[in-house]
């Protein structure tokens, strides 16, 4: 067979394999497109269902809040959220065009139906409130049936997500398997092409073919091992070698694009996992310091290379104060007025588009004008803090949506902690005097006596009563009586703050627990309280209230009583002081001696 014939046959086979390889590569690219489309569809469905779920819960909370507080602003916010939810539900009905299956749509429709029924219940409750039927409205929104229906709607939406996840995962796995099979076939074809080129190399001029084939063969082998960093030779001649070089370049570009997509997908999932873990940790925080520690730990991992600060709004000074920072952000962390940040002003992240010309926040250094992002921490429609990010670049920064999700989670956690602190303050402290109230006494007494038993140290109890307090109320009024109670409480707090804890035990009666104090030390503290009250000069308006006296009973553990009778012993001593004419200090030990 003539060499020319062999060469022609070899070139013909090479062209066929090259075309087949190109077709297989295009098919592999289409499989990757199917995978990306499935992931995109899942993101669309997740976002829409999450909006419906969040707005449904918010509608329920707003309806309950209005029934309890009856504030017109709450009703207006409820009506606005109701209109937004209807808009989202209208968008959900169009999901069929995006490829939702009949079973998925049925689950979704059932969930939306339950939400609509809950809205009917909410409207009925609001109407009842408008008619003054508050008890009926509260029973309707806080009843077992309402809670069960709300939970059933959540279950329907969760079931919808589970079925959607199963289908999307199956689609992604099928597309991945198809893409892998086609890539393998493409690599085999490219390998056969390389072998044919090596065969032809012995029959044609070495000066024209040998060098290009050697270079192309090396590139093919590296591409076959998925080393897409290799540089393909630029052969521009119009022949088989030029065609093969072009095909290899296309294969390499497709491989690089696939690697980039896979890397972005892996990074996307990693950020999601970090956000989920951060949200879980925030739910377990006991105080604002815990929230700050979580932010400092997770922020540099969610956005690697992006420095930033967490600001919390100080309501008293009405300024943003830096609570945490990471990766050494530029500028000083001085407090600033909330209006100095456009994100806080607008109630949304600023600037809207990173890198585009826009007005900069006044609290940022000039060097960060085009590389910063501020995200407000919003809770119940009110800004309570700020996340300020620096060194934002398209290559290094994660999606803006993830940074906003992080801000949303931190805002909710801070709001919860503030609410928890406020509730704890009301539960443990007397609002008039600032002393701990009687509800906290039992826990404190149990703790101190248990510690005293372990360390074998004494604990003393002072029972303090304002003498003739009823006559003060009768003569000057209850406001003057409150002034007397606050003044006496201040004297008691000053006397015991270093050695114990003071409580408001009753109307005009106080109690102090002194850790490590025996009868002698307790008597000295009682004397300080007694003389401090006598030294008070109290006036109400233009009238002088006159001298105020207190009676004090003292009991010590284990000198006078056991742990379960310490308060009773102090109360007996106080009762004896009143019997003896008030305005005196009586110790339970003196009663035993008598």
Coordinates of C-alpha atoms in Angstrom, one line a residue:
X1 CA 0.0 0.0 0.0
X2 CA 1.3 3.4 -1.0
X3 CA 2.5 5.7 1.8
X4 CA 0.1 8.4 0.5
X5 CA -2.8 6.0 0.8
X6 CA -1.8 5.0 4.4
X7 CA -1.4 8.7 5.2
X8 CA -4.8 9.6 3.8
X9 CA -6.5 6.7 5.6
X10 CA -4.7 7.7 8.8
X11 CA -5.8 11.4 8.4
X12 CA -9.3 10.3 7.6
X13 CA -9.5 8.2 10.8
X14 CA -8.0 11.1 12.7
X15 CA -10.6 13.5 11.5
X16 CA -13.4 11.1 12.3
X17 CA -12.1 10.5 15.9
X18 CA -11.7 14.3 16.3
X19 CA -15.2 15.0 15.3
X20 CA -16.5 12.2 17.5
X21 CA -14.5 13.5 20.4
X22 CA -15.9 17.0 19.8
X23 CA -19.4 15.7 19.7
X24 CA -18.9 13.7 22.9
X25 CA -17.4 16.8 24.6
X26 CA -20.4 18.8 23.6
X27 CA -22.7 16.1 25.0
X28 CA -20.7 16.2 28.2
X29 CA -21.1 20.0 28.4
X30 CA -24.9 19.5 27.9
X31 CA -24.9 17.0 30.8
X32 CA -23.1 19.7 32.9
X33 CA -25.8 22.2 31.8
X34 CA -28.5 19.8 33.0
X35 CA -26.8 19.5 36.4
X36 CA -26.5 23.3 36.7
X37 CA -30.1 23.8 35.7
X38 CA -31.2 21.3 38.3
X39 CA -29.3 23.1 41.0
X40 CA -30.6 26.4 39.8
X41 CA -34.2 25.1 39.9
X42 CA -33.6 23.9 43.5
X43 CA -32.4 27.3 44.5
X44 CA -35.5 29.0 43.0
X45 CA -37.9 26.5 44.8
X46 CA -36.0 26.8 48.1
X47 CA -36.1 30.6 48.0
X48 CA -39.8 30.8 47.2
X49 CA -40.9 28.2 49.8
X50 CA -38.6 29.9 52.4
X51 CA -40.3 33.2 51.7
X52 CA -43.8 31.7 52.1
X53 CA -42.8 29.9 55.3
X54 CA -41.1 33.0 56.8
X55 CA -44.0 35.3 55.9
X56 CA -46.6 32.8 57.2
X57 CA -44.9 32.7 60.6
X58 CA -44.4 36.4 60.6
X59 CA -48.2 36.9 59.8
X60 CA -49.1 34.6 62.7
X61 CA -46.8 36.5 65.1
X62 CA -48.1 39.9 64.0
X63 CA -51.7 38.8 64.3
X64 CA -51.0 37.5 67.8
X65 CA -49.1 40.7 68.7
X66 CA -52.0 42.8 67.6
X67 CA -54.6 40.8 69.5
X68 CA -52.5 41.3 72.7
X69 CA -51.3 44.9 72.2
X70 CA -53.9 46.3 69.8
X71 CA -51.4 48.7 68.3
X72 CA -52.5 50.1 64.9
X73 CA -48.9 50.0 63.6
X74 CA -48.9 46.2 64.2
X75 CA -52.2 45.8 62.2
X76 CA -50.7 47.9 59.3
X77 CA -47.6 45.8 59.2
X78 CA -49.8 42.6 59.3
X79 CA -51.8 43.9 56.3
X80 CA -48.6 44.7 54.4
X81 CA -47.1 41.3 55.0
X82 CA -50.4 39.7 54.0
X83 CA -50.2 41.4 50.6
X84 CA -46.6 40.3 50.2
X85 CA -47.4 36.7 51.0
X86 CA -50.2 36.8 48.4
X87 CA -47.7 37.9 45.8
X88 CA -45.3 35.1 46.7
X89 CA -48.2 32.6 46.6
X90 CA -49.0 33.8 43.0
X91 CA -45.4 33.2 42.1
X92 CA -45.6 29.7 43.5
X93 CA -48.5 28.8 41.2
X94 CA -46.2 29.5 38.3
X95 CA -43.6 26.9 39.4
X96 CA -45.2 24.3 37.1
X97 CA -43.5 26.1 34.2
X98 CA -40.1 25.6 36.0
X99 CA -40.5 21.8 36.0
X100 CA -42.2 21.0 39.3
X101 CA -43.8 17.6 39.3
X102 CA -47.5 16.9 40.0
X103 CA -46.7 15.4 43.4
X104 CA -44.5 18.4 44.4
X105 CA -47.2 20.9 43.3
X106 CA -49.9 18.9 45.2
X107 CA -47.9 19.1 48.4
X108 CA -47.2 22.8 47.8
X109 CA -50.8 23.6 47.1
X110 CA -51.9 21.7 50.3
X111 CA -49.4 23.8 52.3
X112 CA -50.6 27.0 50.8
X113 CA -54.2 26.0 51.4
X114 CA -53.4 25.5 55.1
X115 CA -51.7 28.9 55.2
X116 CA -54.8 30.5 53.6
X117 CA -57.0 28.9 56.2
X118 CA -54.7 30.2 58.9
X119 CA -55.0 33.7 57.4
X120 CA -58.8 33.3 57.6
X121 CA -58.4 32.4 61.3
X122 CA -56.2 35.4 61.8
X123 CA -58.7 37.7 60.1
X124 CA -61.5 36.2 62.3
X125 CA -59.4 36.9 65.4
X126 CA -58.7 40.5 64.2
X127 CA -62.4 41.1 63.6
X128 CA -63.1 39.7 67.1
X129 CA -60.6 42.1 68.5
X130 CA -62.2 45.0 66.7
X131 CA -65.5 44.0 68.2
X132 CA -63.9 43.9 71.7
X133 CA -64.0 40.1 71.9
X134 CA -60.5 39.8 73.1
X135 CA -60.8 36.5 74.9
X136 CA -62.3 34.8 71.8
X137 CA -59.4 36.3 69.6
X138 CA -56.7 35.1 72.0
X139 CA -58.3 31.6 72.3
X140 CA -58.5 31.4 68.5
X141 CA -54.8 32.4 67.8
X142 CA -53.2 30.7 70.8
X143 CA -55.4 27.6 70.7
X144 CA -54.2 24.0 70.1
X145 CA -56.0 23.7 66.7
X146 CA -54.2 26.9 65.4
X147 CA -50.8 25.6 66.6
X148 CA -51.5 22.2 65.0
X149 CA -52.5 23.8 61.7
X150 CA -49.4 26.1 61.8
X151 CA -47.2 23.1 62.4
X152 CA -49.0 21.1 59.7
X153 CA -48.3 23.8 57.1
X154 CA -44.6 23.7 58.2
X155 CA -44.6 19.9 57.7
X156 CA -46.2 20.2 54.2
X157 CA -43.5 22.7 53.1
X158 CA -40.8 20.5 54.6
X159 CA -42.2 17.4 52.8
X160 CA -42.2 19.5 49.6
X161 CA -38.5 20.3 50.1
X162 CA -37.6 16.7 50.8
X163 CA -39.3 15.4 47.7
X164 CA -37.8 18.2 45.7
X165 CA -34.3 17.4 47.2
X166 CA -34.7 13.7 46.3
X167 CA -35.6 14.5 42.7
X168 CA -32.9 17.2 42.3
X169 CA -30.2 14.9 43.8
X170 CA -31.3 12.1 41.4
X171 CA -31.1 14.5 38.5
X172 CA -27.7 15.8 39.6
X173 CA -26.4 12.2 40.1
X174 CA -27.7 11.1 36.7
X175 CA -26.2 14.2 35.0
X176 CA -22.9 13.7 36.8
X177 CA -22.8 10.0 35.7
X178 CA -23.6 10.9 32.1
X179 CA -20.9 13.6 32.1
X180 CA -18.3 11.3 33.6
X181 CA -19.1 8.6 31.0
X182 CA -18.9 11.1 28.1
X183 CA -15.7 12.5 29.5
X184 CA -14.2 9.0 29.7
X185 CA -15.3 8.3 26.1
X186 CA -13.8 11.6 25.0
X187 CA -10.5 10.9 26.7
X188 CA -10.4 7.5 25.0
X189 CA -11.1 9.1 21.6
X190 CA -8.4 11.6 22.2
X191 CA -6.0 8.8 23.2
X192 CA -6.8 7.0 19.9
X193 CA -6.2 10.1 18.0
X194 CA -2.8 10.5 19.7
X195 CA -1.9 6.9 18.7
X196 CA -2.9 7.5 15.1
X197 CA -0.8 10.6 15.0
X198 CA 2.2 8.6 16.4
X199 CA 1.6 6.0 13.7
X200 CA 1.4 8.6 10.9
X201 CA 4.6 10.2 12.2
X202 CA 6.7 7.3 10.8
X203 CA 5.3 7.9 7.3
X204 CA 5.5 11.6 6.9
X205 CA 8.2 14.2 7.1
X206 CA 9.6 14.4 10.6
X207 CA 10.4 18.1 10.2
X208 CA 6.7 18.9 9.6
X209 CA 4.9 16.4 11.9
X210 CA 7.2 15.0 14.6
X211 CA 7.6 18.1 16.8
X212 CA 3.9 19.1 16.8
X213 CA 2.8 15.5 17.4
X214 CA 5.2 15.1 20.4
X215 CA 3.9 18.3 21.9
X216 CA 0.3 17.5 21.3
X217 CA 0.8 14.0 22.7
X218 CA 2.1 15.4 25.9
X219 CA -0.8 17.7 26.2
X220 CA -3.3 14.9 25.5
X221 CA -1.8 12.7 28.2
X222 CA -1.9 15.5 30.7
X223 CA -5.5 16.3 29.8
X224 CA -6.4 12.6 30.0
X225 CA -5.2 12.7 33.6
X226 CA -7.4 15.9 34.1
X227 CA -4.4 18.2 34.3
X228 CA -6.1 21.2 32.8
X229 CA -3.3 23.6 33.8
X230 CA -1.3 22.5 30.7
X231 CA -0.9 25.1 28.0
X232 CA -2.0 23.8 24.5
X233 CA 0.3 24.6 21.5
X234 CA -0.9 27.2 19.1
X235 CA -0.8 25.4 15.7
X236 CA -2.6 27.6 13.2
X237 CA -1.8 25.6 10.0
X238 CA -4.9 24.4 8.1
X239 CA -4.4 20.6 8.3
X240 CA -5.1 17.7 10.6
X241 CA -2.5 18.9 13.2
X242 CA -4.2 22.3 13.3
X243 CA -7.6 20.7 13.7
X244 CA -6.4 18.5 16.5
X245 CA -4.8 21.4 18.3
X246 CA -8.0 23.3 18.1
X247 CA -10.0 20.3 19.5
X248 CA -7.5 19.9 22.3
X249 CA -7.9 23.6 23.2
X250 CA -11.7 23.3 23.3
X251 CA -11.4 20.2 25.4
X252 CA -9.1 22.0 27.8
X253 CA -11.3 25.0 28.0
X254 CA -14.3 22.8 28.7
X255 CA -12.3 21.0 31.4
X256 CA -11.3 24.2 33.0
X257 CA -14.9 25.5 33.0
X258 CA -16.1 22.2 34.5
X259 CA -13.4 22.4 37.2
X260 CA -14.3 25.9 38.0
X261 CA -17.9 25.1 38.3
X262 CA -17.2 22.1 40.5
X263 CA -15.0 24.3 42.7
X264 CA -17.6 27.0 43.0
X265 CA -20.2 24.4 43.8
X266 CA -18.0 22.8 46.5
X267 CA -17.3 26.3 47.9
X268 CA -21.0 27.1 47.8
X269 CA -21.9 24.0 49.8
X270 CA -19.1 24.7 52.3
X271 CA -20.4 28.2 53.0
X272 CA -23.9 26.8 53.4
X273 CA -22.7 24.3 55.9
X274 CA -20.8 27.0 57.8
X275 CA -23.9 29.2 57.9
X276 CA -26.0 26.4 59.1
X277 CA -23.5 25.6 61.9
X278 CA -23.2 29.2 62.9
X279 CA -27.1 29.4 63.1
X280 CA -27.1 26.4 65.3
X281 CA -24.4 27.8 67.6
X282 CA -26.3 31.1 67.8
X283 CA -29.4 29.3 69.0
X284 CA -27.4 28.0 71.9
X285 CA -26.0 31.3 73.0
X286 CA -26.7 32.4 76.5
X287 CA -25.7 36.0 76.3
X288 CA -24.5 38.7 73.9
X289 CA -20.9 37.8 74.6
X290 CA -21.6 34.3 73.2
X291 CA -23.1 35.8 70.1
X292 CA -20.0 38.0 69.6
X293 CA -17.7 35.0 70.0
X294 CA -19.7 33.1 67.4
X295 CA -19.4 36.0 65.0
X296 CA -15.6 36.3 65.5
X297 CA -15.2 32.6 64.9
X298 CA -17.4 32.0 61.8
X299 CA -17.1 35.3 59.9
X300 CA -13.5 34.9 58.7
X301 CA -14.4 31.3 57.6
X302 CA -17.6 32.2 55.7
X303 CA -15.8 35.0 53.9
X304 CA -12.0 34.1 53.8
X305 CA -9.8 37.1 53.2
X306 CA -12.6 39.6 53.9
X307 CA -12.0 41.6 57.0
X308 CA -14.8 43.3 58.9
X309 CA -16.4 44.5 62.1
X310 CA -19.6 43.8 64.0
X311 CA -21.3 46.9 65.5
X312 CA -24.1 46.8 68.0
X313 CA -26.5 49.8 68.5
X314 CA -26.1 51.4 71.9
X315 CA -29.7 52.7 72.5
X316 CA -28.8 55.0 75.4
X317 CA -26.0 56.9 73.5
X318 CA -27.7 56.2 70.2
X319 CA -24.4 55.2 68.4
X320 CA -22.9 52.1 66.8
X321 CA -20.2 50.5 68.9
X322 CA -17.7 48.0 67.6
X323 CA -18.3 44.7 69.4
X324 CA -16.0 42.4 67.4
X325 CA -13.6 42.5 64.4
X326 CA -11.6 40.0 62.4
X327 CA -8.7 39.9 59.9
X328 CA -7.5 43.4 60.9
X329 CA -9.9 45.8 59.1
X330 CA -8.7 49.3 58.2
X331 CA -9.7 52.4 60.2
X332 CA -10.3 53.0 63.9
X333 CA -13.2 51.3 65.7
X334 CA -14.6 54.5 67.1
X335 CA -18.4 54.7 67.8
X336 CA -20.4 56.5 65.2
X337 CA -24.0 57.8 64.7
X338 CA -26.2 55.3 62.9
X339 CA -26.9 57.9 60.2
X340 CA -23.2 57.7 59.2
X341 CA -23.9 54.3 57.6
X342 CA -26.1 54.3 54.4
X343 CA -26.9 50.6 55.0
X344 CA -28.6 51.5 58.3
X345 CA -30.3 54.5 56.7
X346 CA -31.7 52.4 53.9
X347 CA -32.4 49.3 55.9
X348 CA -30.6 47.1 53.3
X349 CA -27.0 46.3 52.2
X350 CA -24.9 49.1 50.8
X351 CA -23.7 49.6 48.1
X352 CA -26.3 47.8 46.1
X353 CA -23.7 46.7 43.5
X354 CA -20.1 46.1 44.6
X355 CA -17.5 48.0 42.7
X356 CA -20.0 50.3 41.0
X357 CA -19.8 54.1 41.7
X358 CA -22.0 55.0 44.7
X359 CA -21.9 57.1 47.8
X360 CA -19.7 55.7 50.5
X361 CA -20.6 55.2 54.2
X362 CA -19.1 58.0 56.3
X363 CA -17.7 55.6 58.9
X364 CA -15.4 53.8 56.4
X365 CA -11.8 54.8 55.5
X366 CA -11.4 56.3 52.0
X367 CA -9.3 53.3 50.8
X368 CA -12.3 51.1 51.1
X369 CA -14.7 53.2 49.0
X370 CA -15.0 50.5 46.3
X371 CA -14.1 47.5 48.3
X372 CA -16.6 47.6 51.2
X373 CA -20.1 46.2 52.0
X374 CA -22.3 47.2 54.9
X375 CA -25.2 44.9 55.9
X376 CA -27.6 46.1 58.7
X377 CA -28.7 43.7 61.4
X378 CA -32.5 44.1 61.3
X379 CA -34.9 42.7 63.9
X380 CA -38.7 43.4 63.7
X381 CA -38.1 46.1 61.2
X382 CA -35.5 48.0 63.3
X383 CA -31.8 48.2 62.9
X384 CA -30.0 46.9 66.0
X385 CA -26.5 46.5 64.6
X386 CA -24.3 46.4 61.5
X387 CA -21.9 44.0 59.7
X388 CA -19.2 46.0 57.9
X389 CA -17.0 44.1 55.4
X390 CA -13.8 45.3 53.8
X391 CA -11.5 44.1 51.0
X392 CA -14.5 42.8 49.0
X393 CA -13.3 41.5 45.6
X394 CA -15.3 39.4 43.0
X395 CA -12.7 36.7 43.2
X396 CA -12.4 36.2 47.0
X397 CA -15.8 37.3 48.5
X398 CA -18.6 34.8 48.8
X399 CA -22.1 35.6 47.4
X400 CA -23.7 38.8 48.8
X401 CA -26.7 36.6 49.7
X402 CA -24.6 34.6 52.2
X403 CA -23.3 37.7 53.9
X404 CA -26.8 39.0 54.2
X405 CA -27.9 35.6 55.6
X406 CA -25.1 35.8 58.2
X407 CA -26.3 39.3 59.1
X408 CA -29.9 38.1 59.4
X409 CA -28.9 35.2 61.7
X410 CA -26.7 37.5 63.9
X411 CA -29.5 40.2 64.0
X412 CA -32.1 37.6 65.2
X413 CA -29.7 36.2 67.8
X414 CA -28.9 39.7 69.2
X415 CA -32.6 40.6 69.3
X416 CA -33.4 37.3 71.1
X417 CA -30.6 38.0 73.7
X418 CA -31.9 41.5 74.3
X419 CA -35.4 40.2 74.8
X420 CA -34.1 37.5 77.1
X421 CA -32.1 40.1 79.2
X422 CA -35.2 42.3 79.4
X423 CA -37.4 39.4 80.6
X424 CA -34.8 38.3 83.0
X425 CA -34.5 41.8 84.4
X426 CA -38.3 41.9 85.0
X427 CA -38.3 38.4 86.5
X428 CA -35.5 38.9 89.0
X429 CA -35.6 42.6 90.0
X430 CA -38.1 44.8 91.7
X431 CA -38.9 47.7 89.4
X432 CA -39.4 50.3 92.2
X433 CA -36.2 49.7 94.1
X434 CA -33.9 47.8 91.7
X435 CA -33.4 45.2 94.4
X436 CA -33.9 41.5 93.7
X437 CA -37.4 40.4 94.3
X438 CA -38.8 37.6 96.4
X439 CA -39.1 35.2 93.5
X440 CA -35.3 35.1 93.3
X441 CA -34.8 34.7 97.0
X442 CA -35.4 30.9 97.2
X443 CA -32.7 30.1 94.6
X444 CA -30.2 32.5 96.2
X445 CA -30.8 31.2 99.7
X446 CA -30.4 27.6 98.6
X447 CA -27.2 28.3 96.7
X448 CA -25.6 30.3 99.6
X449 CA -26.6 27.8 102.3
X450 CA -25.2 24.9 100.2
X451 CA -21.9 26.7 99.7
X452 CA -21.8 27.6 103.4
X453 CA -22.3 24.0 104.3
X454 CA -19.4 22.9 102.0
X455 CA -17.0 25.6 103.2
X456 CA -18.2 25.6 106.8
X457 CA -18.7 29.3 106.8
X458 CA -21.7 31.2 108.4
X459 CA -24.5 32.9 106.6
X460 CA -26.7 35.6 108.2
X461 CA -30.1 36.9 107.4
X462 CA -31.4 40.4 108.1
X463 CA -35.2 41.1 108.2
X464 CA -35.8 44.8 107.9
X465 CA -39.2 46.6 108.2
X466 CA -40.0 50.3 107.9
X467 CA -41.7 51.4 111.1
X468 CA -45.2 53.1 110.8
X469 CA -45.1 53.0 107.1
X470 CA -48.9 52.9 106.8
X471 CA -49.1 56.3 108.5
X472 CA -46.7 57.7 106.0
X473 CA -48.9 56.5 103.2
X474 CA -52.0 57.9 104.9
X475 CA -50.5 61.3 105.6
X476 CA -48.6 62.0 102.4
X477 CA -49.9 59.5 99.8
X478 CA -48.5 56.4 98.0
X479 CA -46.1 58.4 95.9
X480 CA -44.4 59.6 99.1
X481 CA -44.4 56.1 100.4
X482 CA -42.7 54.9 97.3
X483 CA -40.1 57.6 97.8
X484 CA -39.4 56.3 101.3
X485 CA -39.1 52.7 100.1
X486 CA -36.6 53.7 97.4
X487 CA -34.5 55.7 99.9
X488 CA -34.4 52.9 102.5
X489 CA -33.6 50.4 99.7
X490 CA -30.7 52.5 98.6
X491 CA -29.3 52.6 102.2
X492 CA -29.6 48.8 102.4
X493 CA -28.0 48.2 99.0
X494 CA -25.0 50.4 100.0
X495 CA -24.6 48.5 103.3
X496 CA -24.7 44.9 101.9
X497 CA -23.4 45.2 98.3
X498 CA -19.9 44.0 99.2
X499 CA -20.9 41.1 101.5
X500 CA -24.3 39.9 100.4
X501 CA -27.5 40.4 98.4
X502 CA -30.5 42.6 99.2
X503 CA -34.1 41.7 98.4
X504 CA -37.4 43.5 98.6
X505 CA -39.4 40.9 100.6
X506 CA -42.7 42.6 100.8
X507 CA -44.4 46.0 100.6
X508 CA -42.2 47.8 103.2
X509 CA -40.2 44.8 104.2
X510 CA -36.7 44.0 103.0
X511 CA -34.3 41.0 103.5
X512 CA -30.5 40.7 103.2
X513 CA -28.4 37.6 103.0
X514 CA -24.8 38.1 104.2
X515 CA -22.3 35.4 103.0
X516 CA -19.5 34.6 105.5
X517 CA -21.0 36.8 108.2
X518 CA -21.6 35.6 111.7
X519 CA -23.9 37.2 114.3
X520 CA -21.4 39.9 115.1
X521 CA -20.7 40.9 111.5
X522 CA -24.5 40.8 110.7
X523 CA -25.1 43.1 113.7
X524 CA -22.5 45.6 112.4
X525 CA -24.2 45.6 109.0
X526 CA -27.6 46.0 110.6
X527 CA -26.3 49.0 112.7
X528 CA -25.0 50.6 109.5
X529 CA -28.5 50.2 107.9
X530 CA -30.2 51.5 111.1
X531 CA -28.1 54.6 111.4
X532 CA -28.2 55.3 107.6
X533 CA -32.0 55.2 107.6
X534 CA -32.2 57.5 110.6
X535 CA -29.9 60.0 108.8
X536 CA -32.2 60.3 105.9
X537 CA -33.9 63.7 105.3
X538 CA -36.9 63.0 103.2
X539 CA -39.3 65.6 101.7
X540 CA -42.3 65.2 99.5
X541 CA -43.1 68.4 97.7
X542 CA -43.1 71.2 100.2
X543 CA -43.8 68.8 103.1
X544 CA -41.1 67.2 105.2
X545 CA -41.9 63.5 105.8
X546 CA -40.0 63.4 109.0
X547 CA -37.7 60.9 110.5
X548 CA -37.9 57.3 109.3
X549 CA -37.0 54.3 111.5
X550 CA -36.6 50.6 110.8
X551 CA -36.8 47.5 112.9
X552 CA -34.3 44.7 112.1
X553 CA -34.3 41.1 113.0
X554 CA -31.0 39.0 112.8
X555 CA -30.5 35.3 112.5
X556 CA -27.3 33.4 111.6
X557 CA -26.6 29.9 110.2
X558 CA -25.6 27.6 111.8
X559 CA -25.4 29.6 115.1
X560 CA -29.1 30.2 115.5
X561 CA -30.9 28.1 112.9
X562 CA -30.5 25.3 110.3
X563 CA -30.8 25.9 106.6
X564 CA -34.5 25.4 106.4
X565 CA -35.4 27.7 109.3
X566 CA -33.0 30.6 108.8
X567 CA -35.7 33.0 107.4
X568 CA -38.2 31.9 110.1
X569 CA -35.7 32.7 112.8
X570 CA -34.9 36.2 111.3
X571 CA -38.7 36.8 111.1
X572 CA -39.1 35.9 114.7
X573 CA -36.4 38.3 115.7
X574 CA -38.1 41.1 113.7
X575 CA -41.4 40.3 115.3
X576 CA -39.8 40.6 118.7
X577 CA -38.3 44.0 117.7
X578 CA -41.7 45.3 116.8
X579 CA -43.1 44.0 120.2
X580 CA -40.4 45.8 122.0
X581 CA -41.5 49.1 120.5
X582 CA -39.9 49.1 117.0
X583 CA -36.9 51.2 115.9
X584 CA -34.4 48.7 117.2
X585 CA -32.2 45.7 116.2
X586 CA -32.9 42.3 117.7
X587 CA -30.9 39.1 117.2
X588 CA -32.3 35.7 117.4
X589 CA -29.4 34.8 119.7
X590 CA -30.6 37.4 122.2
X591 CA -34.0 35.7 122.3
X592 CA -32.4 32.3 123.0
X593 CA -30.3 33.8 125.8
X594 CA -33.4 35.5 127.3

